[in-house]
PDB file of C-alpha atoms in Angstrom:
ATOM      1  CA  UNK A   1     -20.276 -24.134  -5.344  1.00 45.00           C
ATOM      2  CA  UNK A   2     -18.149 -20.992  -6.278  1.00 43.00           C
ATOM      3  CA  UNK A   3     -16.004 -19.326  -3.750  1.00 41.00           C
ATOM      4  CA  UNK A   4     -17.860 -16.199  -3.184  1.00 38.00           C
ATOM      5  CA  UNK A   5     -15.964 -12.618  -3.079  1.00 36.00           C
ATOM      6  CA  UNK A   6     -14.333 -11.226  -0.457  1.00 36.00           C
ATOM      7  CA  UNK A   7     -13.370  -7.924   0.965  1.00 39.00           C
ATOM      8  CA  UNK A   8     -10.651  -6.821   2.813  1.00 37.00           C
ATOM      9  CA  UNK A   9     -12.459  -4.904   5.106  1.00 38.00           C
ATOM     10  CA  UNK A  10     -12.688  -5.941   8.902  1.00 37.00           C
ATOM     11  CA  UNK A  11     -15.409  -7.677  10.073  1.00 35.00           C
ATOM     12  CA  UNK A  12     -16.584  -8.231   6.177  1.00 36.00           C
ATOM     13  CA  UNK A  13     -14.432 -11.205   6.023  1.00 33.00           C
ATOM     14  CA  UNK A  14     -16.033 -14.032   5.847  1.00 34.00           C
ATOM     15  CA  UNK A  15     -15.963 -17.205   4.181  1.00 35.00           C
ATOM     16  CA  UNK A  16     -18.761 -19.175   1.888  1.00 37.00           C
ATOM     17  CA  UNK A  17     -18.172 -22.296   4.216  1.00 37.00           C
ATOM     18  CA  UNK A  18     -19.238 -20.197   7.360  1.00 37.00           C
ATOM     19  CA  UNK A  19     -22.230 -19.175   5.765  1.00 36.00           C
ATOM     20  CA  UNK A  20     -23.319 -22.718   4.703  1.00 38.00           C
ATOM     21  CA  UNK A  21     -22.792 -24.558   7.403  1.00 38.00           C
ATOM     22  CA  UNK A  22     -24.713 -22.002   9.506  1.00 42.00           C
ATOM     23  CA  UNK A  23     -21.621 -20.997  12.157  1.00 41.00           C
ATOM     24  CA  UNK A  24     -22.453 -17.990  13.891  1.00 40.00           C
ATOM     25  CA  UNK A  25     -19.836 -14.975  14.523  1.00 41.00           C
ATOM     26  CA  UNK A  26     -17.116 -16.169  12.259  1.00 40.00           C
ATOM     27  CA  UNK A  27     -13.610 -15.173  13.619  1.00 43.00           C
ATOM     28  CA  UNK A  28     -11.727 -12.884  11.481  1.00 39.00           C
ATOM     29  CA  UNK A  29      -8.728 -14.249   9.669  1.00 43.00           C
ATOM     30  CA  UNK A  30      -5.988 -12.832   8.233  1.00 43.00           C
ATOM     31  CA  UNK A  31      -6.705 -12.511   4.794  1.00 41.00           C
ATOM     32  CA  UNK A  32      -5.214 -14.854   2.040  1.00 41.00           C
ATOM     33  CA  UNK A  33      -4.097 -14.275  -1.245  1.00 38.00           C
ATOM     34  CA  UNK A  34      -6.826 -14.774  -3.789  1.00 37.00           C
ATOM     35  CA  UNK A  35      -7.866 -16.116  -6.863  1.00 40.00           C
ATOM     36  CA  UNK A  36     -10.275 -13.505  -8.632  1.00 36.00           C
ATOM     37  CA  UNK A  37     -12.784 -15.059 -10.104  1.00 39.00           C
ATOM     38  CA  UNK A  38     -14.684 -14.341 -12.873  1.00 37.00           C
ATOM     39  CA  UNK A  39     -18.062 -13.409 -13.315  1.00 40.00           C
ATOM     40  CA  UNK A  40     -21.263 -10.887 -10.904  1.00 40.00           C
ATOM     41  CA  UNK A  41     -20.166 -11.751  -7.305  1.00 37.00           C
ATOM     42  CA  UNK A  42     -23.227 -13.178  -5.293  1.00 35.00           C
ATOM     43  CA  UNK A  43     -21.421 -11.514  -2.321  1.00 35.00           C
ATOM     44  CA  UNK A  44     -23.487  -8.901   0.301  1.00 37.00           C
ATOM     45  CA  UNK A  45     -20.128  -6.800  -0.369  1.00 43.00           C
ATOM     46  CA  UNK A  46     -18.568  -5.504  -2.599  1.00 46.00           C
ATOM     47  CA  UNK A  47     -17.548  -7.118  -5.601  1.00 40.00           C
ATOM     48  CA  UNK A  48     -13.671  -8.238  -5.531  1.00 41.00           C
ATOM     49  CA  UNK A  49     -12.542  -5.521  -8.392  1.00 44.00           C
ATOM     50  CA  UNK A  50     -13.233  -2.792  -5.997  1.00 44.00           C
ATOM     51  CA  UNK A  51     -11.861  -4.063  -3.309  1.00 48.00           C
ATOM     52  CA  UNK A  52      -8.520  -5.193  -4.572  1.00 53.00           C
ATOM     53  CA  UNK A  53      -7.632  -2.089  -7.018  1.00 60.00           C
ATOM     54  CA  UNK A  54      -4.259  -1.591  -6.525  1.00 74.00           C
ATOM     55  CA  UNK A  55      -2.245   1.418  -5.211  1.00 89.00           C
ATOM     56  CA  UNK A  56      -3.994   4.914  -4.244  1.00 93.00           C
ATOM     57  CA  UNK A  57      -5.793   7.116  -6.771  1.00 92.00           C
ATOM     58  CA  UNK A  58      -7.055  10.215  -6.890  1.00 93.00           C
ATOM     59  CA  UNK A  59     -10.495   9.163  -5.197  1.00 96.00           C
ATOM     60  CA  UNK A  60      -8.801   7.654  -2.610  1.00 97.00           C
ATOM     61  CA  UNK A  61      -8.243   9.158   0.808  1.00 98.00           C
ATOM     62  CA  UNK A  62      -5.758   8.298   3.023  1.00 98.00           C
ATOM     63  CA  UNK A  63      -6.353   8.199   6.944  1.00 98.00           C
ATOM     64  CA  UNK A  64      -3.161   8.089   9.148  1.00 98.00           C
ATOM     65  CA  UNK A  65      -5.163   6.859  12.643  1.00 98.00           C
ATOM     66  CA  UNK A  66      -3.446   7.139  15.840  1.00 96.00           C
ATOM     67  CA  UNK A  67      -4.365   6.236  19.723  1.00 95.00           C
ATOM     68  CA  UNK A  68      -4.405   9.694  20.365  1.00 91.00           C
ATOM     69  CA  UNK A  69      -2.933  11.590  23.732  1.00 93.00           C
ATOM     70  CA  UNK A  70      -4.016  14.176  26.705  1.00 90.00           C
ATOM     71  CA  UNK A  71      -0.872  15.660  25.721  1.00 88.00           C
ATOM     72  CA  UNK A  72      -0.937  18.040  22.821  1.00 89.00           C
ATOM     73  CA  UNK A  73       2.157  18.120  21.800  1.00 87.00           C
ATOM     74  CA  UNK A  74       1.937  14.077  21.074  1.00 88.00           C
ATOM     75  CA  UNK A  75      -1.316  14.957  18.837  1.00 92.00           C
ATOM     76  CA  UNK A  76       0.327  17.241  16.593  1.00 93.00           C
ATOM     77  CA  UNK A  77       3.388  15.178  15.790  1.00 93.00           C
ATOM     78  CA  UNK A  78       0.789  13.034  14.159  1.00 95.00           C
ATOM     79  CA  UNK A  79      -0.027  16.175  12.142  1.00 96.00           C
ATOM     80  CA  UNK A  80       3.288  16.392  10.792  1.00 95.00           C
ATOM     81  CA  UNK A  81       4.029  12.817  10.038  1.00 95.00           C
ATOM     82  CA  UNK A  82       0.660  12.963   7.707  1.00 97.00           C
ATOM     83  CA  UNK A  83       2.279  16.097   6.128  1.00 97.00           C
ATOM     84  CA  UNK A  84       5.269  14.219   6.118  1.00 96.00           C
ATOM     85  CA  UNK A  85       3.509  11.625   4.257  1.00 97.00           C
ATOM     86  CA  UNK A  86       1.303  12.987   2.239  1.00 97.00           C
ATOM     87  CA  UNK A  87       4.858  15.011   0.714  1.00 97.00           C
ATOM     88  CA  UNK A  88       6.710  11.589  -0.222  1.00 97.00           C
ATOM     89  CA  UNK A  89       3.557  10.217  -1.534  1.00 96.00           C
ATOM     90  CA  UNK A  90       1.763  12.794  -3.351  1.00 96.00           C
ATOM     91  CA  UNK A  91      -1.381  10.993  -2.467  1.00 97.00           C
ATOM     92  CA  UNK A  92      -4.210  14.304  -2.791  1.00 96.00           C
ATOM     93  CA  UNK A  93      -6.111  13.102   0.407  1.00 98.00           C
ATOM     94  CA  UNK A  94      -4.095  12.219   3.574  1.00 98.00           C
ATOM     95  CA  UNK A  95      -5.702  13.228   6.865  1.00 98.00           C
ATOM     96  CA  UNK A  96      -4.518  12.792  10.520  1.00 98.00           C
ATOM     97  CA  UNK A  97      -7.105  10.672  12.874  1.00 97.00           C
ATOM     98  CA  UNK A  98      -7.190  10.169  16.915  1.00 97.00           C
ATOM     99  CA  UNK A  99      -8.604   6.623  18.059  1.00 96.00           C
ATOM    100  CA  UNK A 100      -9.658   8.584  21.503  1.00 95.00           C
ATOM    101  CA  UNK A 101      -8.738  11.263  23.633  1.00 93.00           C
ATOM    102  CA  UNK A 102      -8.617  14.031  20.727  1.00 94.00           C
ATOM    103  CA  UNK A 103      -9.663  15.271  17.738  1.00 95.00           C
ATOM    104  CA  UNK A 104     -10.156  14.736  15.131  1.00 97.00           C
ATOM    105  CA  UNK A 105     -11.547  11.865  15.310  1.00 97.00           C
ATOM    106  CA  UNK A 106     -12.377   8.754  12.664  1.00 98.00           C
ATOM    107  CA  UNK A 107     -15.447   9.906  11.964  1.00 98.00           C
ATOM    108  CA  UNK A 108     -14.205  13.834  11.640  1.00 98.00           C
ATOM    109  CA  UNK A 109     -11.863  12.325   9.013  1.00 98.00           C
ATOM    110  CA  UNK A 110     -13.713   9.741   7.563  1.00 98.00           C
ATOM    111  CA  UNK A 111     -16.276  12.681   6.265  1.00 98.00           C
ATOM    112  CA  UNK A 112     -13.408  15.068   5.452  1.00 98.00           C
ATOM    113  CA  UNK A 113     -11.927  12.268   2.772  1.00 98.00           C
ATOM    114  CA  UNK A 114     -15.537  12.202   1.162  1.00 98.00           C
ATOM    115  CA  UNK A 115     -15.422  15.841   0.832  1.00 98.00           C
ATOM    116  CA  UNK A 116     -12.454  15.565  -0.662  1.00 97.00           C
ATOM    117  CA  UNK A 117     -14.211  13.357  -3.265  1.00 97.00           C
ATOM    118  CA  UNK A 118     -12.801  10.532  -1.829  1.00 98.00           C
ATOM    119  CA  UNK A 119     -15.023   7.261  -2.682  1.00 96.00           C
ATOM    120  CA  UNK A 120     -12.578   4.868  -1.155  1.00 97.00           C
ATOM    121  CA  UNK A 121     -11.429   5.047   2.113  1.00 98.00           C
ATOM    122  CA  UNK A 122      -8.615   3.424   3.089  1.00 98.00           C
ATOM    123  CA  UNK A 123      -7.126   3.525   7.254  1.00 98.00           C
ATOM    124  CA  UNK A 124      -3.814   3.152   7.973  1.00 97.00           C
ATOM    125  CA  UNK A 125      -3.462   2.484  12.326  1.00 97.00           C
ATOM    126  CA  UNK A 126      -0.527   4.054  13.091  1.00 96.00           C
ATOM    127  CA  UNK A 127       0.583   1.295  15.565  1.00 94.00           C
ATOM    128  CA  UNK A 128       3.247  -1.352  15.943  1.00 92.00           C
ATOM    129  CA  UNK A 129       1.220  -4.697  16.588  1.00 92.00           C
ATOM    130  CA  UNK A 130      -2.590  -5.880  16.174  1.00 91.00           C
ATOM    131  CA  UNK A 131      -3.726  -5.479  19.634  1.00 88.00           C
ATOM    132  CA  UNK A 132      -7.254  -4.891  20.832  1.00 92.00           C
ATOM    133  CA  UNK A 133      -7.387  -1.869  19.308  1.00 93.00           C
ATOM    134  CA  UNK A 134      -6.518  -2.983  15.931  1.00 90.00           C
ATOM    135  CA  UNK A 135      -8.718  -6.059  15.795  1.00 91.00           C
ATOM    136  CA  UNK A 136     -11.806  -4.049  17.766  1.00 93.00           C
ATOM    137  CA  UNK A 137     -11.633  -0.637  18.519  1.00 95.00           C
ATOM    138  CA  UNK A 138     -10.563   0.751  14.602  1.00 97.00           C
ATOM    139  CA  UNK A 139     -12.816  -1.259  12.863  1.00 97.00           C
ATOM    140  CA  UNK A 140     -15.865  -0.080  14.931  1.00 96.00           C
ATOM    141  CA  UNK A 141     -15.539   3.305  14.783  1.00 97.00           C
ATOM    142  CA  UNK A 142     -14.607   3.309  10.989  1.00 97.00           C
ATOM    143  CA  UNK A 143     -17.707   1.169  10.587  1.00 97.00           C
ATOM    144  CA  UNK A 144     -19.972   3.664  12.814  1.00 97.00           C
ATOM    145  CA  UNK A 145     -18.165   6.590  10.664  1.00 97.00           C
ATOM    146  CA  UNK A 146     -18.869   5.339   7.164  1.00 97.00           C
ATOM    147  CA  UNK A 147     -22.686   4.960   8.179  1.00 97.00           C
ATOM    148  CA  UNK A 148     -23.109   8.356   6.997  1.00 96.00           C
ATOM    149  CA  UNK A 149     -21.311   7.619   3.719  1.00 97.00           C
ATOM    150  CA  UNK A 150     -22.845   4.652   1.792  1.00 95.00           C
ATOM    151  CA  UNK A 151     -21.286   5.253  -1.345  1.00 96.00           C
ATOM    152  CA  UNK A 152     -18.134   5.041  -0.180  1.00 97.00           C
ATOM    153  CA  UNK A 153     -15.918   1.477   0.737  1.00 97.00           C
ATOM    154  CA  UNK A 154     -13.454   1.270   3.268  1.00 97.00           C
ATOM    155  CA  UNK A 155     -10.523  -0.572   4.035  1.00 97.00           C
ATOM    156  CA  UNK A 156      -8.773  -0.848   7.499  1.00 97.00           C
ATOM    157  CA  UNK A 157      -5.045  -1.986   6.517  1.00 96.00           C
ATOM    158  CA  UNK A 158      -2.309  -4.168   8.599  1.00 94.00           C
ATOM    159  CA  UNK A 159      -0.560  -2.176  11.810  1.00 94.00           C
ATOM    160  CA  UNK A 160       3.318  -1.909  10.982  1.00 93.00           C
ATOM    161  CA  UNK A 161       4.150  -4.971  12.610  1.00 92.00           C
ATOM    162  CA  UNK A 162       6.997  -6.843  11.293  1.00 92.00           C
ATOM    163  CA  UNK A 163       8.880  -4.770   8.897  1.00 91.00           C
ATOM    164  CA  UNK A 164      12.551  -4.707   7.680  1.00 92.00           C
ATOM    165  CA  UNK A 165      12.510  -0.805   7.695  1.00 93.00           C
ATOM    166  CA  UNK A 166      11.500  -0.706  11.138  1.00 93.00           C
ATOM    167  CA  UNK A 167      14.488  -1.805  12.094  1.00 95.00           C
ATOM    168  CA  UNK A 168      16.269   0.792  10.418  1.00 96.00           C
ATOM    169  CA  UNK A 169      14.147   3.539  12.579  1.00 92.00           C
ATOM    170  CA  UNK A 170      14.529   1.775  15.747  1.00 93.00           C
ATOM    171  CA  UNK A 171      18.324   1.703  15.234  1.00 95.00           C
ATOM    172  CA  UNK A 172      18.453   5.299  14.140  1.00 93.00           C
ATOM    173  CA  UNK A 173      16.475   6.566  17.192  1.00 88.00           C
ATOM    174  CA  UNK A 174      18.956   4.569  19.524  1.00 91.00           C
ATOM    175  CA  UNK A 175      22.423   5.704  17.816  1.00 93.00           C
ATOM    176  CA  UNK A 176      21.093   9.430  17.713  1.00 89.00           C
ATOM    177  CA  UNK A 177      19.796   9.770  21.281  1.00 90.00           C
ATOM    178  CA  UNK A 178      22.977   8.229  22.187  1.00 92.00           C
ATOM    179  CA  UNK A 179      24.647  11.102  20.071  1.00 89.00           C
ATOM    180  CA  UNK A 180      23.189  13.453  21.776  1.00 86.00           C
ATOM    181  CA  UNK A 181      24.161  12.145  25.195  1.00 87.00           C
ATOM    182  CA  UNK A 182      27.722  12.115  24.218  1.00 88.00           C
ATOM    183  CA  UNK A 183      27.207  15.767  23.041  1.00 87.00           C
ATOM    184  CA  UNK A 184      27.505  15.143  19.589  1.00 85.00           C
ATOM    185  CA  UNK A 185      24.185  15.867  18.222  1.00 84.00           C
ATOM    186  CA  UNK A 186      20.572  18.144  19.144  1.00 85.00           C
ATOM    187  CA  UNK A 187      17.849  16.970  20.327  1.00 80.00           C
ATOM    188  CA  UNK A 188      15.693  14.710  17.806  1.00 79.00           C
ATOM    189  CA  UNK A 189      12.258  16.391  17.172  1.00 73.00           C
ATOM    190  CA  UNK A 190      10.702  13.886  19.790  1.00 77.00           C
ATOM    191  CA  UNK A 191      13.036  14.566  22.502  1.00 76.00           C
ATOM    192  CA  UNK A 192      13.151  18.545  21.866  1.00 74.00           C
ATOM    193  CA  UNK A 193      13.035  20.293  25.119  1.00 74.00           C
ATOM    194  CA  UNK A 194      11.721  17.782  27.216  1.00 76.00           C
ATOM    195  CA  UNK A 195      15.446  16.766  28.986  1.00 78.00           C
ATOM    196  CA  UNK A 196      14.259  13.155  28.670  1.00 77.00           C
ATOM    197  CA  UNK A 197      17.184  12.167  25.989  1.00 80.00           C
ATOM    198  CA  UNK A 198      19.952  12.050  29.132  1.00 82.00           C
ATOM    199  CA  UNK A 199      21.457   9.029  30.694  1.00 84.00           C
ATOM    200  CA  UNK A 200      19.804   8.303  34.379  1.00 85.00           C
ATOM    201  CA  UNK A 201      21.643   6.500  37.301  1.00 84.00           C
ATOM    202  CA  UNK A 202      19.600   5.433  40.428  1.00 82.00           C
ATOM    203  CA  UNK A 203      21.235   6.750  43.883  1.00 73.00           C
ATOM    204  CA  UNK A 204      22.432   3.678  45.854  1.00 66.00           C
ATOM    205  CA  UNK A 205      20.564   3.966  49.312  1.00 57.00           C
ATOM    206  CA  UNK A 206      23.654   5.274  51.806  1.00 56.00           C
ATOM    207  CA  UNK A 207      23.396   2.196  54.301  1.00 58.00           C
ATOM    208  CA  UNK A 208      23.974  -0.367  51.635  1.00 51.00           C
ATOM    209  CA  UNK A 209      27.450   1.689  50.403  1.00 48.00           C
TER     210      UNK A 209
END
């Protein structure tokens, strides 16, 4: 029997075996590279060509989605990283998204991309490692969100995880905050007048001296 097509979104994932055999709530797996096949898919998704088009086009929107913070300051550095990438990209529709605590939310961007004349909408967590929130949270609320927009697909992508540039960044963040210490450098954007980039010593309790 053909390999049926599959999707890359969350929670769509799921293979022809499950469904024959009759297993109920099939885990999600990290998807595999696959062999298109040819011919109508008999998939309840979407067929394989849409879901696999390579790169971002114009009716594509972007959706940078963050954990979001009770401190506003936190919120609207994800505003400027989106404007940051939307700049090196030149992707048309990039918009900023808060998992919780602030707005907007997935849903407030979700319709904002449609709008926009997106028909694909692809969501970017803006997070290190697939925790709960990756695996759960993101996919539910993009899922409640599109609801209201059944002629448009979705896509939740990969977390940053594991990535040679990261290491780059990391490294950069430590050698300039230790810059700054020594008094050769300003405070990064992140530290900026918070007093946090400084070297701390804890007081040794008098009766031990």
């Amino acid at each position: 029997m053909p390999t049926e097509s599959l999707c890359l979104s969350q929670f769509t994932i799921q293979s022809c075996s499950a469904r024959e055999t009759g297993a109920r709530n099939p885990k999600w797996a990290q998807p595999r590279l696959l062999d298109l096949q040819r011919g109508p898919s008999r998939s309840r998704y979407m067929s394989t060509s849409s879901c696999l088009s390579s790169g971002v086009g114009d009716k594509d929107g972007v959706i940078i989605v963050d954990h979001g913070s009770r401190r506003r300051e936190s919120n609207l550095m994800l505003n400027e990283f989106v404007t940051m990438f939307r700049d090196k990209t030149g992707y048309p529709i990039v918009e900023p998204a808060h998992m919780e605590l602030a707005e907007p939310s997935i849903k407030d961007a979700f319709s904002l991309c449609v709008q926009q004349g997106a028909n694909r909408v692809i969501v970017s967590p803006f997070f290190f490692f697939p925790g709960r929130h990756w695996h759960q949270d993101i996919p539910s609320l993009t899922a409640e969100a599109a609801k209201e927009h059944p002629d448009a697909s979705y896509i939740v992508t990969a977390p940053l995880g594991l990535h040679e540039l990261l290491v780059d960044v990391v490294n950069d963040r430590i050698k300039h905050c230790l810059s700054h210490v020594a008094g050769d450098a300003d405070e990064c954007i992140v530290c900026a007048g918070t007093n946090k980039c400084r070297l701390y010593r804890t007081a040794l309790d008098k009766n031990t001296e």
